[in-house]
XYZ file of N, CA, C and O in Angstrom:
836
model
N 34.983 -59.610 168.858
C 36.252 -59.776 168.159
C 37.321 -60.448 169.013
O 38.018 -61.292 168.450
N 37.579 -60.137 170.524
C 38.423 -60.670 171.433
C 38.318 -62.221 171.175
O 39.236 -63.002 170.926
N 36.735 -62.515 171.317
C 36.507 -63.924 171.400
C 37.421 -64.954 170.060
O 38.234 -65.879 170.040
N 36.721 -64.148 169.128
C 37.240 -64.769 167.843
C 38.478 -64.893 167.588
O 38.988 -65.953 167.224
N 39.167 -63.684 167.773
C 40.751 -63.940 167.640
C 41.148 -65.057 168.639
O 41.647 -66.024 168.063
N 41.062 -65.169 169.898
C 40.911 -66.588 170.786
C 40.778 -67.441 169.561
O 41.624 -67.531 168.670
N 39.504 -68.123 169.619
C 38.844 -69.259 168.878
C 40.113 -69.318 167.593
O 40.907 -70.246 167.743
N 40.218 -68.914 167.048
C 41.572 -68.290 165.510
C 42.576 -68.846 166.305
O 42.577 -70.048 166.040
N 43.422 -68.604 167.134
C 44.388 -68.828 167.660
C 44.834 -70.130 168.287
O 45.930 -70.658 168.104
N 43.684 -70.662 169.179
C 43.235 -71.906 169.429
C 43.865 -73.096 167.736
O 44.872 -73.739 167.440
N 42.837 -72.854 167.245
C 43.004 -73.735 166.008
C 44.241 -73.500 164.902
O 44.740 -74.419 164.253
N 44.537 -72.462 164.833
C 45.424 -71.879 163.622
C 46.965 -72.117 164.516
O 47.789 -72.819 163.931
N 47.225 -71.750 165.419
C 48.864 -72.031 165.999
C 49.363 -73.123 165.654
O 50.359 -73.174 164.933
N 48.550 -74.517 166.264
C 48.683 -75.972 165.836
C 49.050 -76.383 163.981
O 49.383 -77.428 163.423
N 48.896 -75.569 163.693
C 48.947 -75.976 162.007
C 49.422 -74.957 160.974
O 49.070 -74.940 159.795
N 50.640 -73.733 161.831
C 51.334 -73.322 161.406
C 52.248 -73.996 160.375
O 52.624 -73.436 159.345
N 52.509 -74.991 160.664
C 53.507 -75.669 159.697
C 53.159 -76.360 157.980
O 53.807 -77.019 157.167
N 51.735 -75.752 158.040
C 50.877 -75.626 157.283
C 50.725 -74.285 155.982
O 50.118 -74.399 154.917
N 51.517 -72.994 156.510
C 51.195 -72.021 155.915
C 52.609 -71.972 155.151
O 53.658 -72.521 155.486
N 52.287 -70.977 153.778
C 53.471 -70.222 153.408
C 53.947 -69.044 153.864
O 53.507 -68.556 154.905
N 54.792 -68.522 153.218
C 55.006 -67.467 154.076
C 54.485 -66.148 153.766
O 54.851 -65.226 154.493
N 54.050 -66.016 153.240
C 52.837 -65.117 153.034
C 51.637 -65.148 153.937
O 51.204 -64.156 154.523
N 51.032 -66.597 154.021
C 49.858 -66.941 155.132
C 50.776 -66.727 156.184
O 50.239 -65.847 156.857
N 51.941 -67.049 156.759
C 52.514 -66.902 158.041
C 52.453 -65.551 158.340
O 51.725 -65.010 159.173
N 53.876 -64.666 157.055
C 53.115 -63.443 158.028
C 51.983 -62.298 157.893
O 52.014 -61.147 158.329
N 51.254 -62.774 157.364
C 50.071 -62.125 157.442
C 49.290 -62.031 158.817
O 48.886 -61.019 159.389
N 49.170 -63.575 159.255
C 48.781 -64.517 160.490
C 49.583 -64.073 161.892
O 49.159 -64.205 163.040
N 50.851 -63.516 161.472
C 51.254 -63.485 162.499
C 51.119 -61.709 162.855
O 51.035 -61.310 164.017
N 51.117 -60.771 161.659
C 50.974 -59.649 161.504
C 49.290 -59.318 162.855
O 49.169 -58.695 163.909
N 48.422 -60.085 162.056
C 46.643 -60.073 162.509
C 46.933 -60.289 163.831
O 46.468 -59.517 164.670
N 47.519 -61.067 164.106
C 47.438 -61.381 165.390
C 48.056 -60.149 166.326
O 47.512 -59.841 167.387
N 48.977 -59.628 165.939
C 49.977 -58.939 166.540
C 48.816 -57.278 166.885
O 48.980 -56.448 167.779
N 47.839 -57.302 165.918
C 47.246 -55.876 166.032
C 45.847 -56.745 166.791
O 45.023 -56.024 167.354
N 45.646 -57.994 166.794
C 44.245 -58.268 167.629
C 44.557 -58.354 169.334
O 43.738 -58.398 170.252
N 46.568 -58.363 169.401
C 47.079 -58.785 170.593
C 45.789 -59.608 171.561
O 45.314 -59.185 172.615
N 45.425 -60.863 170.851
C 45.223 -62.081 172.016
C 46.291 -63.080 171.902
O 45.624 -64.106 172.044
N 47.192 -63.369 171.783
C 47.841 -64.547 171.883
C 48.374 -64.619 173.253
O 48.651 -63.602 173.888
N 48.577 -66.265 173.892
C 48.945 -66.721 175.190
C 50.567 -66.757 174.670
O 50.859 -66.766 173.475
N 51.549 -66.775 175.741
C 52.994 -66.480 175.455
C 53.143 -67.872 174.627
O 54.039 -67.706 173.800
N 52.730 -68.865 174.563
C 52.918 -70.318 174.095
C 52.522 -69.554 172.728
O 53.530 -69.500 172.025
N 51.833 -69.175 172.337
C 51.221 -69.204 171.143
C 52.356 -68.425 170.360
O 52.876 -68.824 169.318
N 52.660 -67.245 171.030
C 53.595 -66.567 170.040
C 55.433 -67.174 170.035
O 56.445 -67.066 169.342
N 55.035 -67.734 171.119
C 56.766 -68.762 170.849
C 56.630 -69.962 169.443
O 57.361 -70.085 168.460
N 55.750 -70.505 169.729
C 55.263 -70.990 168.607
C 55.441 -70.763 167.314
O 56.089 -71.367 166.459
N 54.490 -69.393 167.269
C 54.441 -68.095 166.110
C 55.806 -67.576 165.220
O 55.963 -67.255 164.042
N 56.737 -67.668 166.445
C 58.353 -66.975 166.408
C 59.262 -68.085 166.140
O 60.055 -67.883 165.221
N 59.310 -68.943 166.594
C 59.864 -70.402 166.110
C 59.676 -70.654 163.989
O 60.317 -70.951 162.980
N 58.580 -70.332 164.384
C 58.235 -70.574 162.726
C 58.364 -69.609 161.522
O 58.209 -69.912 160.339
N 58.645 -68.509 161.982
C 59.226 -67.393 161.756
C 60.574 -66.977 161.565
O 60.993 -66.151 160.754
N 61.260 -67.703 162.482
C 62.748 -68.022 162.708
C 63.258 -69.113 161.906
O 64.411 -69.074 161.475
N 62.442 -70.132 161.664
C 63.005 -71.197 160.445
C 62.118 -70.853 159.103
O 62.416 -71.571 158.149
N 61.206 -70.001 158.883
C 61.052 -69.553 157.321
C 62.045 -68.317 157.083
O 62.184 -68.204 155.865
N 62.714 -67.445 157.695
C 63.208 -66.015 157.594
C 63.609 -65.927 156.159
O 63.185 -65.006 155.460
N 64.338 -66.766 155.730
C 64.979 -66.984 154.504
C 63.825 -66.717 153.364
O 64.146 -66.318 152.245
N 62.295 -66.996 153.775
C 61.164 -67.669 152.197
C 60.803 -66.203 152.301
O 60.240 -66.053 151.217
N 60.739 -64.435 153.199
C 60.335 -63.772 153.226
C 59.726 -62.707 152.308
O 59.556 -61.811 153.134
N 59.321 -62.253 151.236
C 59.831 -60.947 150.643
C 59.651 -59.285 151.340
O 58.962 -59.255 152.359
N 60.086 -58.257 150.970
C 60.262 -57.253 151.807
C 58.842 -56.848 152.185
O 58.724 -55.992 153.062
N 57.676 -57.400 151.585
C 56.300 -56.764 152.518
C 56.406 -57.756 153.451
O 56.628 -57.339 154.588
N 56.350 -58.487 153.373
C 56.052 -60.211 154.346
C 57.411 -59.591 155.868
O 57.358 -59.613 157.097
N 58.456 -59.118 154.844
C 59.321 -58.843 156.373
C 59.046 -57.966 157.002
O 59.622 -57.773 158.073
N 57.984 -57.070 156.502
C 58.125 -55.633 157.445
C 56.875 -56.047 158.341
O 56.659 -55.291 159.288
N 55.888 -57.301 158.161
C 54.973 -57.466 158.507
C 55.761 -58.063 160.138
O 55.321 -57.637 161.206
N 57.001 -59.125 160.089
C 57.433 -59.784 161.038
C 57.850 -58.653 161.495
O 57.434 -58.365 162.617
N 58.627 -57.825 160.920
C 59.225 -57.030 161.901
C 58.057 -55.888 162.835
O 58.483 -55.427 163.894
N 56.886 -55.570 162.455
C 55.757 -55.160 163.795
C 55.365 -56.328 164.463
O 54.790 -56.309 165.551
N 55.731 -57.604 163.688
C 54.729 -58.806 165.048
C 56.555 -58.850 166.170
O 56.702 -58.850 167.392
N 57.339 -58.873 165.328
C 58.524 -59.021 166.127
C 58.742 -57.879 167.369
O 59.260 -58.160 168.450
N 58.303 -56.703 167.037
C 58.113 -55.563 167.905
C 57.331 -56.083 168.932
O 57.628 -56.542 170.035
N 56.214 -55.914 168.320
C 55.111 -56.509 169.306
C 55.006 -57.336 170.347
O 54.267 -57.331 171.332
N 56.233 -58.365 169.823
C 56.243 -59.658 171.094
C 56.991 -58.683 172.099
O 56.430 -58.380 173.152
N 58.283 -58.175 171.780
C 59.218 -57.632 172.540
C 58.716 -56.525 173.560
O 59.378 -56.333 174.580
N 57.348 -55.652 173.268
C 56.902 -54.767 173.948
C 56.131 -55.386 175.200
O 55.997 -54.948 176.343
N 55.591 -56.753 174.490
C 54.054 -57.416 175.282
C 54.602 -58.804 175.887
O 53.888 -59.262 176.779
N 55.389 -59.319 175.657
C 56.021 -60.460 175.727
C 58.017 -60.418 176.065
O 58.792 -61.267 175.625
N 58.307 -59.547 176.684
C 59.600 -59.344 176.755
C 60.480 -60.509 177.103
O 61.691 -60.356 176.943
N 60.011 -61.697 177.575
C 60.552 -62.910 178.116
C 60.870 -63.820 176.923
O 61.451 -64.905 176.904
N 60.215 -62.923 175.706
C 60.714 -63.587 174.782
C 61.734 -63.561 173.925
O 62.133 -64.504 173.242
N 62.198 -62.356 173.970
C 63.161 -61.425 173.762
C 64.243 -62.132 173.041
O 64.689 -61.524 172.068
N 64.713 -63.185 173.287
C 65.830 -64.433 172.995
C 65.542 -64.985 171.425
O 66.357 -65.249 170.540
N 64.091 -65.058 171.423
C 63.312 -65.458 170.005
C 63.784 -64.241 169.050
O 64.240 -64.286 167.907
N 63.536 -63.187 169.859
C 63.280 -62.024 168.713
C 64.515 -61.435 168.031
O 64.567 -60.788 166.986
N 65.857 -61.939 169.161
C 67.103 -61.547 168.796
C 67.430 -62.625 167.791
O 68.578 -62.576 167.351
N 66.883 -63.301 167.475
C 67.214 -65.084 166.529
C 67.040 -64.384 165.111
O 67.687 -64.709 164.115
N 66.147 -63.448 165.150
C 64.812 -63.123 163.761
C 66.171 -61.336 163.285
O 65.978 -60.682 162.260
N 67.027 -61.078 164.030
C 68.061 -59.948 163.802
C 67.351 -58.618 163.559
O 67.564 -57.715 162.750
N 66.356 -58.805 164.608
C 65.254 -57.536 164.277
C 65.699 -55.706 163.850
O 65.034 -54.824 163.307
N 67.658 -55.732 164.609
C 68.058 -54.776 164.140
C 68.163 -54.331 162.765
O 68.228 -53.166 162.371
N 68.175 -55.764 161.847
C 68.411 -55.663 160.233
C 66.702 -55.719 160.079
O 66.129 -55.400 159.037
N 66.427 -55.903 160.564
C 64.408 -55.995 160.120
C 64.041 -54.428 160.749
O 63.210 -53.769 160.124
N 64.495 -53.997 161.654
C 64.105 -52.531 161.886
C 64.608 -51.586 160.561
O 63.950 -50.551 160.451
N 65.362 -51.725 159.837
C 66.350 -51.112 159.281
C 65.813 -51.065 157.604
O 65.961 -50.229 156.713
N 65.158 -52.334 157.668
C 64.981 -52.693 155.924
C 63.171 -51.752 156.083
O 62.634 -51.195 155.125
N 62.640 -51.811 157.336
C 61.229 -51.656 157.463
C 60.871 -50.049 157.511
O 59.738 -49.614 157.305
N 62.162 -49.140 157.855
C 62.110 -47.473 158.214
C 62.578 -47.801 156.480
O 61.803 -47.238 155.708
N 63.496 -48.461 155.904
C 63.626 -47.867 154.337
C 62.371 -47.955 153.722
O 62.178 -47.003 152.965
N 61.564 -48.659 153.772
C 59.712 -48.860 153.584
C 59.029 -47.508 153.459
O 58.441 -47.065 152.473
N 59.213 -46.940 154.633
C 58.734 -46.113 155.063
C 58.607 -44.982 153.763
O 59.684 -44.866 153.178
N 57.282 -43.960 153.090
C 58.046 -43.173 152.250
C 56.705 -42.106 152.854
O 55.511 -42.382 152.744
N 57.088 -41.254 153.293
C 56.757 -40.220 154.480
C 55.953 -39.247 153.196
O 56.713 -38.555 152.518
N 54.707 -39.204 152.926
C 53.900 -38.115 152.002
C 52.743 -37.191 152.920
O 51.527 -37.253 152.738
N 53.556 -36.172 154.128
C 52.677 -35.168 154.804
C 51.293 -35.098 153.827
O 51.667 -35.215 152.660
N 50.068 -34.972 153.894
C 49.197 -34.672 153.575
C 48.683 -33.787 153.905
O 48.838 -33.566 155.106
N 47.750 -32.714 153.091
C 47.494 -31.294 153.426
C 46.812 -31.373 154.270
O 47.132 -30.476 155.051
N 45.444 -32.296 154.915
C 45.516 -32.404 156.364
C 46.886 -32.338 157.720
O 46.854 -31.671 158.754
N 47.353 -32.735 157.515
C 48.536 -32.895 158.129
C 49.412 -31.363 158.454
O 49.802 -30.887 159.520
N 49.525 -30.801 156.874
C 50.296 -29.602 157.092
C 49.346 -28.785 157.340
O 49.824 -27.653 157.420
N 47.748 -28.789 157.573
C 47.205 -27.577 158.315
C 46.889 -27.754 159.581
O 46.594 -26.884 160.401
N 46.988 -29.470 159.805
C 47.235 -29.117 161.844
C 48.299 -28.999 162.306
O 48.444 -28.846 163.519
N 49.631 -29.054 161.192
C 50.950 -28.583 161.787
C 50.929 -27.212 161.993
O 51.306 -26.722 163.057
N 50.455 -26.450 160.917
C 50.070 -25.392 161.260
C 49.332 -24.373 162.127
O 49.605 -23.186 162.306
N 48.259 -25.164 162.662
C 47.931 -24.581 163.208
C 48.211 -24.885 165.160
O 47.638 -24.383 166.127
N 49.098 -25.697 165.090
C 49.846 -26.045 166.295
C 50.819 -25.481 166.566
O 51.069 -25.158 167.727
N 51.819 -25.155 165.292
C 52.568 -23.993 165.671
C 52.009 -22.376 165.961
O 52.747 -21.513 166.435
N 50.758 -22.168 165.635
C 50.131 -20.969 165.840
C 49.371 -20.858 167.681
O 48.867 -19.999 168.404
N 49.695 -22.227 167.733
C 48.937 -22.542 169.603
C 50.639 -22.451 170.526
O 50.836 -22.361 171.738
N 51.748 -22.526 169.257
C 52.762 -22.371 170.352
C 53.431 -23.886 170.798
O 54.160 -24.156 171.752
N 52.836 -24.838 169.620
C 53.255 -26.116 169.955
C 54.085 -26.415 168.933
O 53.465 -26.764 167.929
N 55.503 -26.404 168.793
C 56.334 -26.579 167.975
C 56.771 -28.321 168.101
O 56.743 -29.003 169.125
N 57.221 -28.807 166.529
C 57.543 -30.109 166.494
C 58.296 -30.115 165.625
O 58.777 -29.116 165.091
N 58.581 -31.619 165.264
C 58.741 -32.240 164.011
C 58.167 -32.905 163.537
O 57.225 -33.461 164.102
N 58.562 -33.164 162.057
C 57.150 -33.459 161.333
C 58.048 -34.336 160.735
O 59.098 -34.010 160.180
N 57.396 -35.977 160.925
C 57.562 -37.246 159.739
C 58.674 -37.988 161.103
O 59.659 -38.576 160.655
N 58.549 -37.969 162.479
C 59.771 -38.157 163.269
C 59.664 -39.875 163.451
O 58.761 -40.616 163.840
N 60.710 -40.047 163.087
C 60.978 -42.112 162.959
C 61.593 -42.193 164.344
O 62.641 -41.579 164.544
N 60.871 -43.096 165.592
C 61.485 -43.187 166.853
C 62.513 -44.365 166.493
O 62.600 -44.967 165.423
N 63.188 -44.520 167.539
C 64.184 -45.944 167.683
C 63.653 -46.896 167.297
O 64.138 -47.456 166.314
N 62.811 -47.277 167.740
C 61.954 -48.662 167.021
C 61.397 -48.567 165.788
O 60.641 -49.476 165.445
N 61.768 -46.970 164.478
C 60.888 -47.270 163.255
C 59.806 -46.886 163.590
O 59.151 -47.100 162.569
N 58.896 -46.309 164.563
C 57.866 -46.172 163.941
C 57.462 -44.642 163.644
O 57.600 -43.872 164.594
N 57.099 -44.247 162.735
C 56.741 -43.204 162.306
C 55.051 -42.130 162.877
O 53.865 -42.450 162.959
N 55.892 -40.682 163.182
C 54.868 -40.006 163.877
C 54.555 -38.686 162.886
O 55.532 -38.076 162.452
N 53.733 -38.413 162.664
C 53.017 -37.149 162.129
C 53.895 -36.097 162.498
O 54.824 -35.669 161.813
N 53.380 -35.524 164.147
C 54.100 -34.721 164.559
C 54.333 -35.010 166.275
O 53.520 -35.373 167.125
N 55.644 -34.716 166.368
C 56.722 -34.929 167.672
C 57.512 -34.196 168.101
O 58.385 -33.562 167.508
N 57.166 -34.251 169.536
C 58.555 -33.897 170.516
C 59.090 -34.696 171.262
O 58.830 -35.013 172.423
N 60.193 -35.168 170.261
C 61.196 -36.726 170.360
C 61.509 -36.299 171.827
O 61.216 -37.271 172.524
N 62.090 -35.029 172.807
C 62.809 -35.173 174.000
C 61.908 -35.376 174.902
O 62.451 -35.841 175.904
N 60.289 -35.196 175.089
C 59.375 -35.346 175.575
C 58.322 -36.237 175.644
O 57.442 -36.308 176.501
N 58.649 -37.476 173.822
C 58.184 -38.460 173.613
C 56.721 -37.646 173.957
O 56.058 -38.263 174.791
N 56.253 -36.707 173.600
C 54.598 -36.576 172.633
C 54.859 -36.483 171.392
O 55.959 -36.354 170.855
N 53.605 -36.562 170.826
C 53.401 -36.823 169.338
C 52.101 -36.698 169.195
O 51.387 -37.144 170.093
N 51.510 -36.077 168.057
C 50.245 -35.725 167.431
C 50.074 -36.545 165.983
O 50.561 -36.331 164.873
N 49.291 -37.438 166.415
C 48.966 -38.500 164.703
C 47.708 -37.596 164.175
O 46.837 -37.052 164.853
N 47.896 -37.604 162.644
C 46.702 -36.961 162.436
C 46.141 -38.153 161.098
O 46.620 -38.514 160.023
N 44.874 -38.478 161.885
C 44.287 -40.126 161.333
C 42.977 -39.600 160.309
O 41.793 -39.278 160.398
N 43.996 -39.745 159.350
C 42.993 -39.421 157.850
C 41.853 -40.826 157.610
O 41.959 -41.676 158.493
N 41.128 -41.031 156.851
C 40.232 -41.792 156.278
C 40.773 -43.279 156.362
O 40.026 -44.196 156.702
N 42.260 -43.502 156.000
C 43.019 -44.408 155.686
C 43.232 -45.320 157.317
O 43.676 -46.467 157.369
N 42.812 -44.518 158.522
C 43.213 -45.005 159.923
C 41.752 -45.720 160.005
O 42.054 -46.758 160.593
N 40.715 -45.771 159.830
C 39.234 -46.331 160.043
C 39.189 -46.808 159.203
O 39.719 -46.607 158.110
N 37.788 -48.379 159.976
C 36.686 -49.054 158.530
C 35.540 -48.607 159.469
O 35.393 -47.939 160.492
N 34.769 -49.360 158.542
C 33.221 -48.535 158.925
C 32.531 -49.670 159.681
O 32.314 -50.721 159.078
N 32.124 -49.513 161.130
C 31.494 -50.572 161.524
C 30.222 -51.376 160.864
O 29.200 -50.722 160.655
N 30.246 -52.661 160.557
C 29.074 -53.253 160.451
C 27.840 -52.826 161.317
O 27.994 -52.861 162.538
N 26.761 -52.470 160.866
C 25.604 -52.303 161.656
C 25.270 -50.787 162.034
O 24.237 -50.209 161.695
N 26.249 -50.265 162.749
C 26.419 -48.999 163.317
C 26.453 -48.008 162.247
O 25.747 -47.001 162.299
N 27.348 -48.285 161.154
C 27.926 -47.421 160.381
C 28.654 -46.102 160.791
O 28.540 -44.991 160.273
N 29.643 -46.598 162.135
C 29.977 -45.561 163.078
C 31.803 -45.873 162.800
O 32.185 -47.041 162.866
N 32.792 -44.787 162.508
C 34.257 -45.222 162.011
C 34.531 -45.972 163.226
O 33.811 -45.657 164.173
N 35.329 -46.820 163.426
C 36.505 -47.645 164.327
C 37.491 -47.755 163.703
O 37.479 -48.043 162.506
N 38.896 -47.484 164.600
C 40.218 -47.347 164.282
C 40.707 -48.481 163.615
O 40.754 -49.446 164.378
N 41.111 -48.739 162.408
C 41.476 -50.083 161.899
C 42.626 -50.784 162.996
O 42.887 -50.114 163.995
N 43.216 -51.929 162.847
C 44.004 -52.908 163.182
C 45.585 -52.602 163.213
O 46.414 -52.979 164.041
N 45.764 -51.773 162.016
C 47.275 -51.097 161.783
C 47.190 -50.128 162.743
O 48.238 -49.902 163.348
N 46.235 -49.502 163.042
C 46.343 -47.626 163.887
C 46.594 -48.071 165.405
O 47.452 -47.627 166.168
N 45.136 -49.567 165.784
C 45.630 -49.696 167.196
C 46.911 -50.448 167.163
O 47.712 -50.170 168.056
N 47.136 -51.057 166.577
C 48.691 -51.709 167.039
C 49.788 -50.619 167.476
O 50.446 -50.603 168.517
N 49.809 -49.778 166.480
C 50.671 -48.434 166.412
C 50.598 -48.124 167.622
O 51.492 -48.262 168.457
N 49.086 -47.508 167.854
C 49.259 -47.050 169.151
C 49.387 -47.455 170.599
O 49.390 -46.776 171.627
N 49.504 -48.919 170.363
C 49.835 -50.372 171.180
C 50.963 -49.610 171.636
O 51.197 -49.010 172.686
N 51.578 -49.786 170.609
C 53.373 -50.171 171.009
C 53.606 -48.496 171.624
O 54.250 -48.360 172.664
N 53.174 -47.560 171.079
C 53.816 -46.243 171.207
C 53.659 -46.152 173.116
O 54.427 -45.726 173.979
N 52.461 -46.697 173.166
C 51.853 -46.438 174.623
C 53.409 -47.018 175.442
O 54.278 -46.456 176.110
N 53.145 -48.617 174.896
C 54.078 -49.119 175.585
C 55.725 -49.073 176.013
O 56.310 -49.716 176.884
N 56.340 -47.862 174.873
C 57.130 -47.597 174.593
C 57.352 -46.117 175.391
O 58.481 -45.636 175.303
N 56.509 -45.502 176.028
C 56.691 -44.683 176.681
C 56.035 -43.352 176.152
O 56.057 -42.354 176.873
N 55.400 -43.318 174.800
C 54.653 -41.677 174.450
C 53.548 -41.751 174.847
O 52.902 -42.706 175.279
N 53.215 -40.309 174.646
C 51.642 -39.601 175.235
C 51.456 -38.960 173.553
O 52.165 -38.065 173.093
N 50.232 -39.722 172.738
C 49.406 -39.404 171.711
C 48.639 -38.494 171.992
O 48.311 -38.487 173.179
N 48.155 -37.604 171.286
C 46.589 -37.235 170.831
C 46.638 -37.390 169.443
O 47.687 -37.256 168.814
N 45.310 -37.728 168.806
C 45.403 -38.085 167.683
C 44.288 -36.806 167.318
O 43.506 -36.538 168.231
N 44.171 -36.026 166.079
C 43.319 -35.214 165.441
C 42.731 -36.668 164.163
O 43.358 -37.425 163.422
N 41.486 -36.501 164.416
C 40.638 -37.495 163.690
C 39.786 -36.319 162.844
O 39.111 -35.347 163.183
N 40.299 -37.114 161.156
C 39.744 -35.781 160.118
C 38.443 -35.565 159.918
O 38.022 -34.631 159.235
N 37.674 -36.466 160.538
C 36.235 -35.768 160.413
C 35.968 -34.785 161.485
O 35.214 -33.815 161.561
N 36.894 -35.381 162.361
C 36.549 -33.689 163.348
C 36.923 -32.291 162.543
O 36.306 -31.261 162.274
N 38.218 -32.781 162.308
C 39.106 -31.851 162.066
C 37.913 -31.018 160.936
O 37.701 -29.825 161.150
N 37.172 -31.723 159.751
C 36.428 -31.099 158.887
C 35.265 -30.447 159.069
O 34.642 -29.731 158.285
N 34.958 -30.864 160.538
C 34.179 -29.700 161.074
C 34.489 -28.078 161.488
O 33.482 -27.387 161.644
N 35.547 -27.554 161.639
C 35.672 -27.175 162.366
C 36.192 -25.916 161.213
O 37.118 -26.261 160.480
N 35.690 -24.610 161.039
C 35.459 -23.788 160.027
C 36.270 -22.483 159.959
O 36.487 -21.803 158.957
N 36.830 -22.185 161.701
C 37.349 -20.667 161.481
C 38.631 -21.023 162.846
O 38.477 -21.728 163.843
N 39.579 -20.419 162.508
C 40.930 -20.536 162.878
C 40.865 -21.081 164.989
O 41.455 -21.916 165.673
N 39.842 -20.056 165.241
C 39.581 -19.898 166.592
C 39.375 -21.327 166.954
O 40.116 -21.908 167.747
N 38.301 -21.918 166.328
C 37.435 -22.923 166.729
C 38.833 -24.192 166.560
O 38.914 -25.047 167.442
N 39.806 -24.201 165.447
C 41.057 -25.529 165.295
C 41.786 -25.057 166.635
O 42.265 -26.011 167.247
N 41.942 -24.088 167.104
C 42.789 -23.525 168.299
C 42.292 -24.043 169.016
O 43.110 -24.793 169.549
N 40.641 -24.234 169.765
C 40.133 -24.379 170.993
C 40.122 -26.195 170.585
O 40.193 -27.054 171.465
N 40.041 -26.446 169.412
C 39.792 -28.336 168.988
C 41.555 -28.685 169.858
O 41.706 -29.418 170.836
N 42.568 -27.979 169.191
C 43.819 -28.531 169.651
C 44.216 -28.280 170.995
O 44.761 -29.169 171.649
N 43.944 -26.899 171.573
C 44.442 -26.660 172.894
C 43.783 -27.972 173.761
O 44.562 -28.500 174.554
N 42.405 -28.540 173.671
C 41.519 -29.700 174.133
C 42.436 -30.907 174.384
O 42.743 -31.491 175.423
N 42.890 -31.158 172.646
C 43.785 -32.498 172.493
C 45.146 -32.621 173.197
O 45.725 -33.634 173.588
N 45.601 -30.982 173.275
C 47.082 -30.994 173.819
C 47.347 -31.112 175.462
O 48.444 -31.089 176.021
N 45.947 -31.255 176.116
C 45.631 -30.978 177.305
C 46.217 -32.689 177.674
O 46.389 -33.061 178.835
N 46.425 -33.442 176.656
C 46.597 -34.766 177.263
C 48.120 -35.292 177.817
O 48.575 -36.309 178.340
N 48.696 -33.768 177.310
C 50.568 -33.478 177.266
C 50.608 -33.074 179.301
O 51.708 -33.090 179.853
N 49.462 -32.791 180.049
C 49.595 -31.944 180.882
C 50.093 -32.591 181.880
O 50.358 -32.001 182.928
């Protein structure tokens, strides 16, 4: 996949001026969660981004506003581009996006984290918009809990891998300064009597240490 996104990037940058804006930010979205682009490529990327802003609609913007993140975390020299694109009004339109539906997965590993003595908040939007399961904003941890919707199914293997949206997420969070553990629900659906989610989480929380 590394390779390919290369090879993609190679050919597709050159003929940006080619796409609508829909193909743009889609293109620029993919890229942003495959993170191969050379700094040329995403100045490029951001240039063209910066003179369509106007053709956007609100999915297409929330898409710039994670590639716009993205440069700024991985690419900070670019920073000048990203202030052009008013990412404060693109952070802003992209958390109203946001419509936070806890899932009963969700509220039984909240639960049972407060029963280990690990108190949070639940649905916590950091400075940058991005949204956490469960958090301790003064400590910057956070517990994602990655339902069905975070994986596709590998070709061949038939073994889950984290989709493209989950690693980006957890791109930026890294880079931004938190410590994740993520509860992945097929574990989580193993696991049958109160004791056994206690000894699964005390494991995961060990990564806080």
């Amino acid at each position: 996949a590394p390779k390919l996104f290369e090879a993609i990037a190679v050919t597709v940058v050159p003929r940006l001026g080619e796409f609508n804006s829909q193909g743009l930010a889609n293109t620029a979205w993919a890229f942003a969660c495959g993170n191969r682009l050379e700094s040329w490529q995403v100045e490029s990327i951001f240039e063209r981004l910066v003179n369509d802003a106007a053709t956007f609609d609100v999915v297409h913007l929330c898409q710039v506003y994670q590639f716009a993140l993205y440069v700024m975390v991985t690419h900070p020299q670019i920073e000048v581009l990203a202030s052009s694109l008013k990412v404060r009004n693109l952070r802003d339109l992209y958390v109203r996006q946001l419509l936070p539906r806890p899932s009963r997965l969700q509220h039984d590993v909240s639960v049972a984290l407060i029963q280990c003595g690990w108190t949070h908040e639940v649905e916590h939007v950091t400075e940058e918009g991005l949204s956490l399961d469960l958090a301790r904003p003064t400590s910057k941890h956070a517990v994602e809990v990655d339902g069905p919707r975070h994986f596709l199914r590998e070709v061949g293997s038939g073994c889950l891998v984290e989709n493209g949206s989950t690693r980006l997420k957890s791109r930026l969070l890294a880079a931004l300064g938190w410590k994740v553990a993520h509860v992945r629900f097929d574990e989580w659906d193993t696991l049958e009597t109160g004791a056994a989610k206690r000894l699964y989480l005390e494991a995961k929380l060990a990564v806080f240490s």
